Structure formats: C-alpha cells, structure tokens
Amino acid sequence: MTTPPSHFKLVILGSAAGGGFPQWNCRCAVCSLAWANDPRVRRRTQASIAVTSNGRDWALVNCAPEILGQLQATPALQPREGLRHSPLKSVLLTNADIDHVAGLLSLREAQPFTLMATPGVHGVLAGSSAFDVLAPDVVARRPVQLGASFELVSGVHATIFPVPGKIALYLEAREQAEQGSLTTDREGEQTIGVELAAGGRRVLYIPGCAAMTDTLRARLDGADAVLFDGTLWQDDEMVLAGVGTKTGARMGHMSMSGPRGSIEALREVNVGRKIYVHINNTNPVLVDGSDERITANKAGWEIAHDGMEIAL
Ligand code: MLT
Ligand code: MN
Ligand code: ZN
C-alpha cells in the first residue's frame, strides 16, 4: 500500500501586521531600512494565507488590502479555465480588522465564493454598505459558530475557537460610548483562531492573540505547524520607537519576548513548526541578523515572509 502524496499546503500571501512593511507613512528604524532598499529586510504585505488540500481549490483566511497583488504573485490562485474563473472558493475571517477584511472590496466582479465568519463579524460587515459590492446572490455569507468544525474548502476542515482579543480599531469608540470601557483581551466572536486539518495533519492560524491561556496551549500541543501573532517584539516597542502611544496589550497583541511573551509561553509546547505571522513594521525580527531575529530563531521560531509555502 502506498499513501497518496499530500497536497495539503498553505501559502503565506502576506506576513505583515496592519500597515504592511514598510508602512506608507513610517520612518521608524526598521521601515527606514526598507525605504533605503537595505538587503537585510524584505517588503511584506498585510496578513493573509491561502490553503488547499488538492492544489486546485483554495480558501483564504483573511483578505488583506493587497489581495490583488498577492493573487498576481501566486500562480496557483489565478484564473485558469473559461472566460471567468477563480480557484478561490471561500474566505474565512478571523476578525473584522481592516488588514483582514479590506481586500474583500477587491473580490467583487460577480465571482461566486463563500464568505465565512462568526455571526459577530458578519454583523460588522453588514453594517458597512461598501461590502454590498459582494452581492448576496453571488457571494454567500455563511455564519460559523465558535467551536464548530466545517469544510472550509474541498478536503480542508476548519475548527474555529475564540482567543483573547478585542474588537476592530474602528469599533472602539462605539464600544467605549456604549459600555464605558474597552476590553482588549476578551474571548468571544470578535477575534478567533482557526485550526486547519487535512490528511491527518493539523495547522493553526492565529494572527491576533492578546494572551496565552492553558486551553490555547493545549490546543496547540502536537500540531504540525502553528502560525502565531508576531506583531511586536516587546510590549512598548511602538512607544520606544516614537511612532505612537499604544502598547501591544492595548492593541490586543501579546509580544514575542519577555516572561509573558509567546516565545516563553510556547517554549515547552510540542509543535512541528512555529512560525510568526502578522509582524508589525517596528518589529526588529524583520531585520536579518538582528539580535531579536537570532533569539527567535534559536527558540525555534521562523519568521514568515510573503510567498512562503508550508507543505504539510
Ligand atoms: C491590529 O491587528 O491590531 C489591527 O490590524 C490594527 C489596525 O487596524 O491597524
Ligand atoms: Mn492586524
Ligand atoms: Zn515603521
């Protein structure tokens, strides 16, 4: 008996956090290297992955503002039959952040696909009539429940679960006004992680996570690969860089370093490959040869780049 070859594969279409790298208006130390075409850094678009189990039918997890360029750079995702066609059959959203949903506006042009998200995230999109360019008779909006497992695309089974996080930035003012405060590490429908499984292999995509929990650690244990929130190296990084006043905690992102960081939190967790995604432009791990990059690599972490393929 021979086992048929596995075609379960992920392509990292975009590996940067909101803003991309370099960010259009930023001259922080790391962005400055990119603007100067320094060979130690490479440009990155905002976070999204594509997944397939057969090489023919694909799903996206999140849809970045740069989706058109990402598809243009990825032959497997390009039309290949008839007059109008796309290998993209579905899109799953992990939250309603701009970097994860704005690309949907570029997927108009009457191409059918299924848009999957929690009822909460669907509710946010329904509140923005710009998304009505995805006409309901062409793009099916399918609510998926926390804890549910479903076929995301032919042969790829997804399970979604809440992770500590917050609502999208553009909803903060409303939540403040309605509730008098903002919670940045709530577990609910606003921020989810997704487990993707095919052919006995299991990979987790968690581009935003405010804190590690025992439940989450147990879920990651034994996975073939974990793609995890790599927004910041340290919590006050954007403050130290002089580009803003927000900490990682305020933005709903745990950092890589430090006693409560993801390197430490997952040090003893048995995972085939640990890969950072959704990396902010201030994060020094973006620089080849930096102390931070070396520290992350030594702890077993890879730093994602656009176009990276993960065969499972
Ligand atoms: C985030 O991941 O915190 C958001 O993408 C921030 C943003 O919307 O710019
Ligand atoms: Mn983001
Ligand atoms: Zn920057």
PDB file of C-alpha atoms and ligand atoms in Angstrom:
ATOM      1  CA  MET A   1       0.000   0.000   0.000  1.00  0.00           C
ATOM      2  CA  THR A   2       1.351   3.414  -0.884  1.00  0.00           C
ATOM      3  CA  THR A   3      -0.050   6.562   0.629  1.00  0.00           C
ATOM      4  CA  PRO A   4      -1.112   9.106  -1.980  1.00  0.00           C
ATOM      5  CA  PRO A   5       1.018  12.261  -1.848  1.00  0.00           C
ATOM      6  CA  SER A   6      -0.408  15.002   0.358  1.00  0.00           C
ATOM      7  CA  HIS A   7      -1.341  18.244  -1.335  1.00  0.00           C
ATOM      8  CA  PHE A   8      -2.263  19.942   1.934  1.00  0.00           C
ATOM      9  CA  LYS A   9      -0.474  23.231   1.620  1.00  0.00           C
ATOM     10  CA  LEU A  10      -0.509  26.784   2.939  1.00  0.00           C
ATOM     11  CA  VAL A  11       0.833  29.828   1.164  1.00  0.00           C
ATOM     12  CA  ILE A  12       1.537  32.913   3.228  1.00  0.00           C
ATOM     13  CA  LEU A  13       0.255  35.649   0.927  1.00  0.00           C
ATOM     14  CA  GLY A  14       1.021  38.446   3.369  1.00  0.00           C
ATOM     15  CA  SER A  15       3.067  38.314   6.563  1.00  0.00           C
ATOM     16  CA  ALA A  16       2.940  41.885   7.924  1.00  0.00           C
ATOM     17  CA  ALA A  17       0.585  43.376  10.508  1.00  0.00           C
ATOM     18  CA  GLY A  18      -1.781  46.270   9.817  1.00  0.00           C
ATOM     19  CA  GLY A  19       0.104  48.911   7.826  1.00  0.00           C
ATOM     20  CA  GLY A  20       2.331  46.461   5.952  1.00  0.00           C
ATOM     21  CA  PHE A  21       6.087  46.769   5.707  1.00  0.00           C
ATOM     22  CA  PRO A  22       7.307  49.379   5.148  1.00  0.00           C
ATOM     23  CA  GLN A  23       4.214  51.293   6.247  1.00  0.00           C
ATOM     24  CA  TRP A  24       3.301  54.100   3.831  1.00  0.00           C
ATOM     25  CA  ASN A  25       3.941  56.942   6.290  1.00  0.00           C
ATOM     26  CA  CYS A  26       6.570  55.441   8.600  1.00  0.00           C
ATOM     27  CA  ARG A  27      10.253  56.239   9.038  1.00  0.00           C
ATOM     28  CA  CYS A  28      10.881  54.114  12.134  1.00  0.00           C
ATOM     29  CA  ALA A  29      14.287  52.395  12.229  1.00  0.00           C
ATOM     30  CA  VAL A  30      13.009  49.228  10.561  1.00  0.00           C
ATOM     31  CA  CYS A  31      10.872  50.933   7.897  1.00  0.00           C
ATOM     32  CA  SER A  32      13.806  53.226   7.106  1.00  0.00           C
ATOM     33  CA  LEU A  33      15.894  50.180   6.162  1.00  0.00           C
ATOM     34  CA  ALA A  34      13.175  49.086   3.748  1.00  0.00           C
ATOM     35  CA  TRP A  35      12.805  52.559   2.208  1.00  0.00           C
ATOM     36  CA  ALA A  36      16.577  52.516   1.658  1.00  0.00           C
ATOM     37  CA  ASN A  37      16.368  49.057  -0.008  1.00  0.00           C
ATOM     38  CA  ASP A  38      18.699  47.626   2.628  1.00  0.00           C
ATOM     39  CA  PRO A  39      19.280  43.942   1.747  1.00  0.00           C
ATOM     40  CA  ARG A  40      18.702  42.889   5.364  1.00  0.00           C
ATOM     41  CA  VAL A  41      14.934  43.447   5.064  1.00  0.00           C
ATOM     42  CA  ARG A  42      12.265  42.402   2.603  1.00  0.00           C
ATOM     43  CA  ARG A  43       8.953  44.102   1.971  1.00  0.00           C
ATOM     44  CA  ARG A  44       5.797  42.486   3.238  1.00  0.00           C
ATOM     45  CA  THR A  45       2.085  42.897   2.611  1.00  0.00           C
ATOM     46  CA  GLN A  46      -0.655  42.595   5.230  1.00  0.00           C
ATOM     47  CA  ALA A  47      -1.535  39.236   6.729  1.00  0.00           C
ATOM     48  CA  SER A  48      -3.422  36.566   4.827  1.00  0.00           C
ATOM     49  CA  ILE A  49      -2.928  32.894   3.997  1.00  0.00           C
ATOM     50  CA  ALA A  50      -4.248  30.621   1.260  1.00  0.00           C
ATOM     51  CA  VAL A  51      -4.882  26.928   1.895  1.00  0.00           C
ATOM     52  CA  THR A  52      -5.612  23.900  -0.273  1.00  0.00           C
ATOM     53  CA  SER A  53      -5.751  20.123   0.085  1.00  0.00           C
ATOM     54  CA  ASN A  54      -5.755  19.301  -3.627  1.00  0.00           C
ATOM     55  CA  GLY A  55      -3.825  22.133  -5.295  1.00  0.00           C
ATOM     56  CA  ARG A  56      -6.947  23.056  -7.278  1.00  0.00           C
ATOM     57  CA  ASP A  57      -9.455  24.568  -4.848  1.00  0.00           C
ATOM     58  CA  TRP A  58      -8.272  27.219  -2.411  1.00  0.00           C
ATOM     59  CA  ALA A  59      -9.568  29.181   0.555  1.00  0.00           C
ATOM     60  CA  LEU A  60      -8.240  32.363   2.071  1.00  0.00           C
ATOM     61  CA  VAL A  61      -8.016  33.020   5.750  1.00  0.00           C
ATOM     62  CA  ASN A  62      -8.462  36.798   5.863  1.00  0.00           C
ATOM     63  CA  CYS A  63      -8.350  39.111   2.886  1.00  0.00           C
ATOM     64  CA  ALA A  64      -5.750  41.878   3.056  1.00  0.00           C
ATOM     65  CA  PRO A  65      -5.946  45.250   1.289  1.00  0.00           C
ATOM     66  CA  GLU A  66      -3.165  43.988  -1.047  1.00  0.00           C
ATOM     67  CA  ILE A  67      -5.143  40.928  -2.212  1.00  0.00           C
ATOM     68  CA  LEU A  68      -4.877  41.821  -5.908  1.00  0.00           C
ATOM     69  CA  GLY A  69      -1.055  41.958  -5.821  1.00  0.00           C
ATOM     70  CA  GLN A  70      -0.972  38.823  -3.665  1.00  0.00           C
ATOM     71  CA  LEU A  71      -3.042  36.903  -6.258  1.00  0.00           C
ATOM     72  CA  GLN A  72      -0.961  38.328  -9.104  1.00  0.00           C
ATOM     73  CA  ALA A  73       2.155  36.976  -7.358  1.00  0.00           C
ATOM     74  CA  THR A  74       0.692  33.487  -6.785  1.00  0.00           C
ATOM     75  CA  PRO A  75       0.122  31.412  -9.984  1.00  0.00           C
ATOM     76  CA  ALA A  76      -1.946  28.733  -8.189  1.00  0.00           C
ATOM     77  CA  LEU A  77      -4.582  31.353  -7.314  1.00  0.00           C
ATOM     78  CA  GLN A  78      -5.028  32.715 -10.831  1.00  0.00           C
ATOM     79  CA  PRO A  79      -7.926  32.016 -13.225  1.00  0.00           C
ATOM     80  CA  ARG A  80      -7.239  29.024 -15.466  1.00  0.00           C
ATOM     81  CA  GLU A  81     -10.370  27.990 -17.347  1.00  0.00           C
ATOM     82  CA  GLY A  82     -13.266  29.533 -19.301  1.00  0.00           C
ATOM     83  CA  LEU A  83     -13.701  33.288 -19.512  1.00  0.00           C
ATOM     84  CA  ARG A  84     -14.204  33.978 -15.798  1.00  0.00           C
ATOM     85  CA  HIS A  85     -12.766  31.690 -13.143  1.00  0.00           C
ATOM     86  CA  SER A  86     -11.009  31.679  -9.802  1.00  0.00           C
ATOM     87  CA  PRO A  87      -9.521  28.828  -7.749  1.00  0.00           C
ATOM     88  CA  LEU A  88     -10.708  30.759  -4.659  1.00  0.00           C
ATOM     89  CA  LYS A  89     -13.798  29.065  -3.307  1.00  0.00           C
ATOM     90  CA  SER A  90     -14.107  30.578   0.142  1.00  0.00           C
ATOM     91  CA  VAL A  91     -12.777  33.190   2.541  1.00  0.00           C
ATOM     92  CA  LEU A  92     -12.759  32.815   6.341  1.00  0.00           C
ATOM     93  CA  LEU A  93     -12.274  35.878   8.547  1.00  0.00           C
ATOM     94  CA  THR A  94     -10.592  35.777  11.960  1.00  0.00           C
ATOM     95  CA  ASN A  95     -11.793  39.266  12.896  1.00  0.00           C
ATOM     96  CA  ALA A  96     -13.109  42.452  11.295  1.00  0.00           C
ATOM     97  CA  ASP A  97      -9.804  44.388  11.325  1.00  0.00           C
ATOM     98  CA  ILE A  98      -9.113  46.481   8.226  1.00  0.00           C
ATOM     99  CA  ASP A  99      -5.984  44.473   7.395  1.00  0.00           C
ATOM    100  CA  HIS A 100      -8.128  41.312   7.310  1.00  0.00           C
ATOM    101  CA  VAL A 101     -11.270  42.485   5.508  1.00  0.00           C
ATOM    102  CA  ALA A 102     -10.459  45.425   3.213  1.00  0.00           C
ATOM    103  CA  GLY A 103      -9.372  43.114   0.380  1.00  0.00           C
ATOM    104  CA  LEU A 104     -12.921  41.793   0.126  1.00  0.00           C
ATOM    105  CA  LEU A 105     -13.781  45.011  -1.692  1.00  0.00           C
ATOM    106  CA  SER A 106     -11.422  43.867  -4.472  1.00  0.00           C
ATOM    107  CA  LEU A 107     -13.142  40.481  -4.795  1.00  0.00           C
ATOM    108  CA  ARG A 108     -16.243  41.997  -6.425  1.00  0.00           C
ATOM    109  CA  GLU A 109     -16.836  41.468 -10.190  1.00  0.00           C
ATOM    110  CA  ALA A 110     -19.529  38.837  -9.731  1.00  0.00           C
ATOM    111  CA  GLN A 111     -17.305  35.889  -8.821  1.00  0.00           C
ATOM    112  CA  PRO A 112     -19.059  33.381  -6.558  1.00  0.00           C
ATOM    113  CA  PHE A 113     -17.398  32.333  -3.311  1.00  0.00           C
ATOM    114  CA  THR A 114     -18.488  31.699   0.264  1.00  0.00           C
ATOM    115  CA  LEU A 115     -17.614  34.238   2.936  1.00  0.00           C
ATOM    116  CA  MET A 116     -17.375  32.629   6.369  1.00  0.00           C
ATOM    117  CA  ALA A 117     -17.111  34.424   9.700  1.00  0.00           C
ATOM    118  CA  THR A 118     -18.648  34.418  13.158  1.00  0.00           C
ATOM    119  CA  PRO A 119     -22.113  36.000  13.374  1.00  0.00           C
ATOM    120  CA  GLY A 120     -20.465  38.911  15.211  1.00  0.00           C
ATOM    121  CA  VAL A 121     -18.017  39.627  12.389  1.00  0.00           C
ATOM    122  CA  HIS A 122     -20.737  39.177   9.754  1.00  0.00           C
ATOM    123  CA  GLY A 123     -22.721  41.761  11.726  1.00  0.00           C
ATOM    124  CA  VAL A 124     -19.867  44.259  11.465  1.00  0.00           C
ATOM    125  CA  LEU A 125     -19.602  43.778   7.685  1.00  0.00           C
ATOM    126  CA  ALA A 126     -23.372  44.046   7.309  1.00  0.00           C
ATOM    127  CA  GLY A 127     -23.120  47.447   8.961  1.00  0.00           C
ATOM    128  CA  SER A 128     -20.824  48.751   6.185  1.00  0.00           C
ATOM    129  CA  SER A 129     -22.743  49.062   2.940  1.00  0.00           C
ATOM    130  CA  ALA A 130     -19.496  49.230   0.925  1.00  0.00           C
ATOM    131  CA  PHE A 131     -19.323  45.442   1.361  1.00  0.00           C
ATOM    132  CA  ASP A 132     -22.621  45.146  -0.505  1.00  0.00           C
ATOM    133  CA  VAL A 133     -20.429  45.136  -3.643  1.00  0.00           C
ATOM    134  CA  LEU A 134     -20.300  41.439  -2.769  1.00  0.00           C
ATOM    135  CA  ALA A 135     -23.865  40.881  -3.962  1.00  0.00           C
ATOM    136  CA  PRO A 136     -25.833  38.381  -1.883  1.00  0.00           C
ATOM    137  CA  ASP A 137     -26.863  36.319  -4.919  1.00  0.00           C
ATOM    138  CA  VAL A 138     -23.169  35.862  -5.838  1.00  0.00           C
ATOM    139  CA  VAL A 139     -21.257  35.756  -2.553  1.00  0.00           C
ATOM    140  CA  ALA A 140     -22.873  33.608   0.142  1.00  0.00           C
ATOM    141  CA  ARG A 141     -22.280  34.888   3.681  1.00  0.00           C
ATOM    142  CA  ARG A 142     -22.142  31.866   5.933  1.00  0.00           C
ATOM    143  CA  PRO A 143     -22.072  32.272   9.712  1.00  0.00           C
ATOM    144  CA  VAL A 144     -19.823  29.794  11.516  1.00  0.00           C
ATOM    145  CA  GLN A 145     -20.086  29.239  15.256  1.00  0.00           C
ATOM    146  CA  LEU A 146     -17.285  29.183  17.821  1.00  0.00           C
ATOM    147  CA  GLY A 147     -16.241  25.582  18.369  1.00  0.00           C
ATOM    148  CA  ALA A 148     -17.769  24.431  15.083  1.00  0.00           C
ATOM    149  CA  SER A 149     -15.916  22.312  12.535  1.00  0.00           C
ATOM    150  CA  PHE A 150     -16.751  22.693   8.880  1.00  0.00           C
ATOM    151  CA  GLU A 151     -15.274  22.066   5.451  1.00  0.00           C
ATOM    152  CA  LEU A 152     -13.558  25.334   4.554  1.00  0.00           C
ATOM    153  CA  VAL A 153     -12.672  24.177   1.062  1.00  0.00           C
ATOM    154  CA  SER A 154     -12.579  20.731  -0.545  1.00  0.00           C
ATOM    155  CA  GLY A 155     -10.807  18.397   1.918  1.00  0.00           C
ATOM    156  CA  VAL A 156      -9.724  21.088   4.392  1.00  0.00           C
ATOM    157  CA  HIS A 157     -11.579  21.005   7.689  1.00  0.00           C
ATOM    158  CA  ALA A 158     -11.587  24.125   9.828  1.00  0.00           C
ATOM    159  CA  THR A 159     -12.399  24.483  13.513  1.00  0.00           C
ATOM    160  CA  ILE A 160     -12.716  27.987  14.905  1.00  0.00           C
ATOM    161  CA  PHE A 161     -12.177  28.963  18.520  1.00  0.00           C
ATOM    162  CA  PRO A 162     -12.066  32.233  20.470  1.00  0.00           C
ATOM    163  CA  VAL A 163      -8.733  33.701  21.518  1.00  0.00           C
ATOM    164  CA  PRO A 164      -8.223  36.671  23.844  1.00  0.00           C
ATOM    165  CA  GLY A 165      -8.553  39.813  21.765  1.00  0.00           C
ATOM    166  CA  LYS A 166     -10.546  42.928  21.078  1.00  0.00           C
ATOM    167  CA  ILE A 167     -12.920  44.366  18.529  1.00  0.00           C
ATOM    168  CA  ALA A 168     -11.611  46.204  15.459  1.00  0.00           C
ATOM    169  CA  LEU A 169      -9.993  49.610  15.957  1.00  0.00           C
ATOM    170  CA  TYR A 170     -12.796  51.420  14.108  1.00  0.00           C
ATOM    171  CA  LEU A 171     -15.385  49.972  16.513  1.00  0.00           C
ATOM    172  CA  GLU A 172     -13.583  51.055  19.676  1.00  0.00           C
ATOM    173  CA  ALA A 173     -15.220  54.472  20.006  1.00  0.00           C
ATOM    174  CA  ARG A 174     -18.661  52.937  19.813  1.00  0.00           C
ATOM    175  CA  GLU A 175     -17.852  50.241  22.392  1.00  0.00           C
ATOM    176  CA  GLN A 176     -16.371  52.910  24.697  1.00  0.00           C
ATOM    177  CA  ALA A 177     -19.521  55.004  24.362  1.00  0.00           C
ATOM    178  CA  GLU A 178     -21.910  52.096  24.856  1.00  0.00           C
ATOM    179  CA  GLN A 179     -20.088  50.236  27.625  1.00  0.00           C
ATOM    180  CA  GLY A 180     -17.973  52.959  29.206  1.00  0.00           C
ATOM    181  CA  SER A 181     -14.794  50.907  28.757  1.00  0.00           C
ATOM    182  CA  LEU A 182     -12.868  48.823  26.273  1.00  0.00           C
ATOM    183  CA  THR A 183     -11.774  45.243  26.855  1.00  0.00           C
ATOM    184  CA  THR A 184      -8.649  44.216  24.964  1.00  0.00           C
ATOM    185  CA  ASP A 185      -8.413  40.541  25.960  1.00  0.00           C
ATOM    186  CA  ARG A 186     -11.978  39.289  25.846  1.00  0.00           C
ATOM    187  CA  GLU A 187     -12.678  35.821  24.431  1.00  0.00           C
ATOM    188  CA  GLY A 188     -15.613  35.918  22.053  1.00  0.00           C
ATOM    189  CA  GLU A 189     -16.627  36.189  18.432  1.00  0.00           C
ATOM    190  CA  GLN A 190     -14.564  39.306  17.741  1.00  0.00           C
ATOM    191  CA  THR A 191     -11.184  37.519  17.467  1.00  0.00           C
ATOM    192  CA  ILE A 192     -10.763  33.864  16.618  1.00  0.00           C
ATOM    193  CA  GLY A 193      -8.073  31.366  15.798  1.00  0.00           C
ATOM    194  CA  VAL A 194      -8.547  28.653  13.208  1.00  0.00           C
ATOM    195  CA  GLU A 195      -7.368  25.085  13.123  1.00  0.00           C
ATOM    196  CA  LEU A 196      -6.979  23.630   9.617  1.00  0.00           C
ATOM    197  CA  ALA A 197      -6.831  19.874   9.145  1.00  0.00           C
ATOM    198  CA  ALA A 198      -6.411  17.582   6.155  1.00  0.00           C
ATOM    199  CA  GLY A 199      -4.935  14.123   5.649  1.00  0.00           C
ATOM    200  CA  GLY A 200      -4.249  13.703   9.372  1.00  0.00           C
ATOM    201  CA  ARG A 201      -2.217  16.927   9.554  1.00  0.00           C
ATOM    202  CA  ARG A 202      -3.114  19.909  11.706  1.00  0.00           C
ATOM    203  CA  VAL A 203      -2.042  23.537  11.496  1.00  0.00           C
ATOM    204  CA  LEU A 204      -3.236  26.572  13.458  1.00  0.00           C
ATOM    205  CA  TYR A 205      -3.511  30.143  12.211  1.00  0.00           C
ATOM    206  CA  ILE A 206      -3.711  32.742  14.984  1.00  0.00           C
ATOM    207  CA  PRO A 207      -2.719  36.167  13.636  1.00  0.00           C
ATOM    208  CA  GLY A 208      -4.017  38.060  16.669  1.00  0.00           C
ATOM    209  CA  CYS A 209      -3.868  36.916  20.295  1.00  0.00           C
ATOM    210  CA  ALA A 210      -3.759  39.077  23.423  1.00  0.00           C
ATOM    211  CA  ALA A 211      -2.601  36.396  25.862  1.00  0.00           C
ATOM    212  CA  MET A 212      -1.775  32.711  26.152  1.00  0.00           C
ATOM    213  CA  THR A 213      -4.241  30.540  28.039  1.00  0.00           C
ATOM    214  CA  ASP A 214      -3.990  26.925  29.181  1.00  0.00           C
ATOM    215  CA  THR A 215      -6.808  25.995  26.803  1.00  0.00           C
ATOM    216  CA  LEU A 216      -4.999  27.527  23.876  1.00  0.00           C
ATOM    217  CA  ARG A 217      -1.675  25.944  24.822  1.00  0.00           C
ATOM    218  CA  ALA A 218      -3.348  22.525  24.964  1.00  0.00           C
ATOM    219  CA  ARG A 219      -4.881  23.093  21.552  1.00  0.00           C
ATOM    220  CA  LEU A 220      -1.506  23.965  20.029  1.00  0.00           C
ATOM    221  CA  ASP A 221       0.221  20.937  21.538  1.00  0.00           C
ATOM    222  CA  GLY A 222       1.027  18.309  18.919  1.00  0.00           C
ATOM    223  CA  ALA A 223       0.182  20.496  15.899  1.00  0.00           C
ATOM    224  CA  ASP A 224       2.259  20.092  12.749  1.00  0.00           C
ATOM    225  CA  ALA A 225       2.580  23.875  12.485  1.00  0.00           C
ATOM    226  CA  VAL A 226       1.462  26.970  14.374  1.00  0.00           C
ATOM    227  CA  LEU A 227       1.330  30.371  12.667  1.00  0.00           C
ATOM    228  CA  PHE A 228       1.120  32.847  15.501  1.00  0.00           C
ATOM    229  CA  ASP A 229       0.717  36.559  16.261  1.00  0.00           C
ATOM    230  CA  GLY A 230       4.148  38.121  15.706  1.00  0.00           C
ATOM    231  CA  THR A 231       3.047  41.747  15.890  1.00  0.00           C
ATOM    232  CA  LEU A 232       5.582  43.083  18.374  1.00  0.00           C
ATOM    233  CA  TRP A 233       8.898  42.033  19.820  1.00  0.00           C
ATOM    234  CA  GLN A 234       8.154  43.863  23.075  1.00  0.00           C
ATOM    235  CA  ASP A 235       5.039  45.446  24.517  1.00  0.00           C
ATOM    236  CA  ASP A 236       6.246  49.072  24.488  1.00  0.00           C
ATOM    237  CA  GLU A 237       8.023  48.797  21.147  1.00  0.00           C
ATOM    238  CA  MET A 238       5.919  51.401  19.331  1.00  0.00           C
ATOM    239  CA  VAL A 239       6.284  53.815  22.226  1.00  0.00           C
ATOM    240  CA  LEU A 240      10.074  53.324  22.290  1.00  0.00           C
ATOM    241  CA  ALA A 241      10.223  53.752  18.505  1.00  0.00           C
ATOM    242  CA  GLY A 242       8.436  57.059  18.949  1.00  0.00           C
ATOM    243  CA  VAL A 243       5.686  56.187  16.483  1.00  0.00           C
ATOM    244  CA  GLY A 244       2.765  56.012  18.888  1.00  0.00           C
ATOM    245  CA  THR A 245       1.485  55.718  22.413  1.00  0.00           C
ATOM    246  CA  LYS A 246      -0.109  52.280  22.228  1.00  0.00           C
ATOM    247  CA  THR A 247       1.285  49.156  23.816  1.00  0.00           C
ATOM    248  CA  GLY A 248       0.812  45.688  22.383  1.00  0.00           C
ATOM    249  CA  ALA A 249      -1.576  44.890  25.228  1.00  0.00           C
ATOM    250  CA  ARG A 250      -3.701  47.912  24.310  1.00  0.00           C
ATOM    251  CA  MET A 251      -3.828  46.672  20.705  1.00  0.00           C
ATOM    252  CA  GLY A 252      -4.777  43.116  21.731  1.00  0.00           C
ATOM    253  CA  HIS A 253      -1.440  41.555  20.798  1.00  0.00           C
ATOM    254  CA  MET A 254       0.910  39.630  23.096  1.00  0.00           C
ATOM    255  CA  SER A 255       4.583  40.205  22.355  1.00  0.00           C
ATOM    256  CA  MET A 256       7.249  37.713  21.351  1.00  0.00           C
ATOM    257  CA  SER A 257       9.765  38.432  24.120  1.00  0.00           C
ATOM    258  CA  GLY A 258       9.583  38.690  27.889  1.00  0.00           C
ATOM    259  CA  PRO A 259       8.280  36.386  30.613  1.00  0.00           C
ATOM    260  CA  ARG A 260       4.696  36.669  29.328  1.00  0.00           C
ATOM    261  CA  GLY A 261       5.665  36.626  25.650  1.00  0.00           C
ATOM    262  CA  SER A 262       4.875  33.943  23.103  1.00  0.00           C
ATOM    263  CA  ILE A 263       8.426  32.556  22.898  1.00  0.00           C
ATOM    264  CA  GLU A 264       8.295  31.731  26.619  1.00  0.00           C
ATOM    265  CA  ALA A 265       4.623  30.679  26.574  1.00  0.00           C
ATOM    266  CA  LEU A 266       5.210  28.093  23.851  1.00  0.00           C
ATOM    267  CA  ARG A 267       8.754  27.035  24.715  1.00  0.00           C
ATOM    268  CA  GLU A 268       7.731  23.638  26.065  1.00  0.00           C
ATOM    269  CA  VAL A 269       4.848  23.085  23.675  1.00  0.00           C
ATOM    270  CA  ASN A 270       5.430  20.339  21.133  1.00  0.00           C
ATOM    271  CA  VAL A 271       4.785  21.847  17.686  1.00  0.00           C
ATOM    272  CA  GLY A 272       6.318  20.777  14.346  1.00  0.00           C
ATOM    273  CA  ARG A 273       6.972  24.295  13.093  1.00  0.00           C
ATOM    274  CA  LYS A 274       6.491  27.587  14.937  1.00  0.00           C
ATOM    275  CA  ILE A 275       6.108  30.490  12.542  1.00  0.00           C
ATOM    276  CA  TYR A 276       5.474  34.163  13.294  1.00  0.00           C
ATOM    277  CA  VAL A 277       2.997  35.980  11.061  1.00  0.00           C
ATOM    278  CA  HIS A 278       1.280  39.414  11.249  1.00  0.00           C
ATOM    279  CA  ILE A 279       4.583  41.131  12.011  1.00  0.00           C
ATOM    280  CA  ASN A 280       4.495  44.865  12.689  1.00  0.00           C
ATOM    281  CA  ASN A 281       6.838  47.176  10.810  1.00  0.00           C
ATOM    282  CA  THR A 282       8.552  48.258  14.052  1.00  0.00           C
ATOM    283  CA  ASN A 283       9.497  44.679  14.960  1.00  0.00           C
ATOM    284  CA  PRO A 284      13.298  44.164  14.792  1.00  0.00           C
ATOM    285  CA  VAL A 285      12.874  40.463  13.905  1.00  0.00           C
ATOM    286  CA  LEU A 286      12.203  41.740  10.390  1.00  0.00           C
ATOM    287  CA  VAL A 287      15.916  42.524  10.093  1.00  0.00           C
ATOM    288  CA  ASP A 288      18.157  39.619   9.012  1.00  0.00           C
ATOM    289  CA  GLY A 289      20.921  39.161  11.548  1.00  0.00           C
ATOM    290  CA  SER A 290      19.348  41.296  14.293  1.00  0.00           C
ATOM    291  CA  ASP A 291      19.750  40.089  17.891  1.00  0.00           C
ATOM    292  CA  GLU A 292      15.982  39.675  18.095  1.00  0.00           C
ATOM    293  CA  ARG A 293      15.862  37.564  14.917  1.00  0.00           C
ATOM    294  CA  ILE A 294      18.651  35.351  16.238  1.00  0.00           C
ATOM    295  CA  THR A 295      16.909  34.964  19.607  1.00  0.00           C
ATOM    296  CA  ALA A 296      13.614  33.992  17.949  1.00  0.00           C
ATOM    297  CA  ASN A 297      15.318  31.527  15.591  1.00  0.00           C
ATOM    298  CA  LYS A 298      17.260  29.958  18.459  1.00  0.00           C
ATOM    299  CA  ALA A 299      13.976  29.440  20.305  1.00  0.00           C
ATOM    300  CA  GLY A 300      12.716  27.517  17.273  1.00  0.00           C
ATOM    301  CA  TRP A 301      10.659  30.225  15.580  1.00  0.00           C
ATOM    302  CA  GLU A 302      10.646  31.017  11.873  1.00  0.00           C
ATOM    303  CA  ILE A 303       9.757  34.500  10.651  1.00  0.00           C
ATOM    304  CA  ALA A 304       7.211  34.341   7.825  1.00  0.00           C
ATOM    305  CA  HIS A 305       7.712  36.204   4.573  1.00  0.00           C
ATOM    306  CA  ASP A 306       5.332  36.784   1.688  1.00  0.00           C
ATOM    307  CA  GLY A 307       5.176  33.833  -0.673  1.00  0.00           C
ATOM    308  CA  MET A 308       6.383  31.331   1.946  1.00  0.00           C
ATOM    309  CA  GLU A 309       4.889  27.891   1.337  1.00  0.00           C
ATOM    310  CA  ILE A 310       4.204  25.363   4.050  1.00  0.00           C
ATOM    311  CA  ALA A 311       3.732  21.828   2.770  1.00  0.00           C
ATOM    312  CA  LEU A 312       2.089  19.518   5.296  1.00  0.00           C
TER     313      LEU A 312
HETATM  314  C1  MLT B   1      -4.386  45.026  14.648  1.00  0.00           C
HETATM  315  O1  MLT B   1      -4.011  43.900  14.296  1.00  0.00           O
HETATM  316  O2  MLT B   1      -4.209  45.426  15.824  1.00  0.00           O
HETATM  317  C2  MLT B   1      -5.087  45.887  13.678  1.00  0.00           C
HETATM  318  O3  MLT B   1      -4.926  45.387  12.387  1.00  0.00           O
HETATM  319  C3  MLT B   1      -4.649  47.298  13.803  1.00  0.00           C
HETATM  320  C4  MLT B   1      -5.188  48.143  12.693  1.00  0.00           C
HETATM  321  O4  MLT B   1      -6.374  48.052  12.370  1.00  0.00           O
HETATM  322  O5  MLT B   1      -4.404  48.922  12.115  1.00  0.00           O
HETATM  323 MN    MN B   2      -3.962  43.365  12.287  1.00  0.00          MN
HETATM  324 ZN    ZN B   3       7.735  51.636  10.718  1.00  0.00          ZN
END
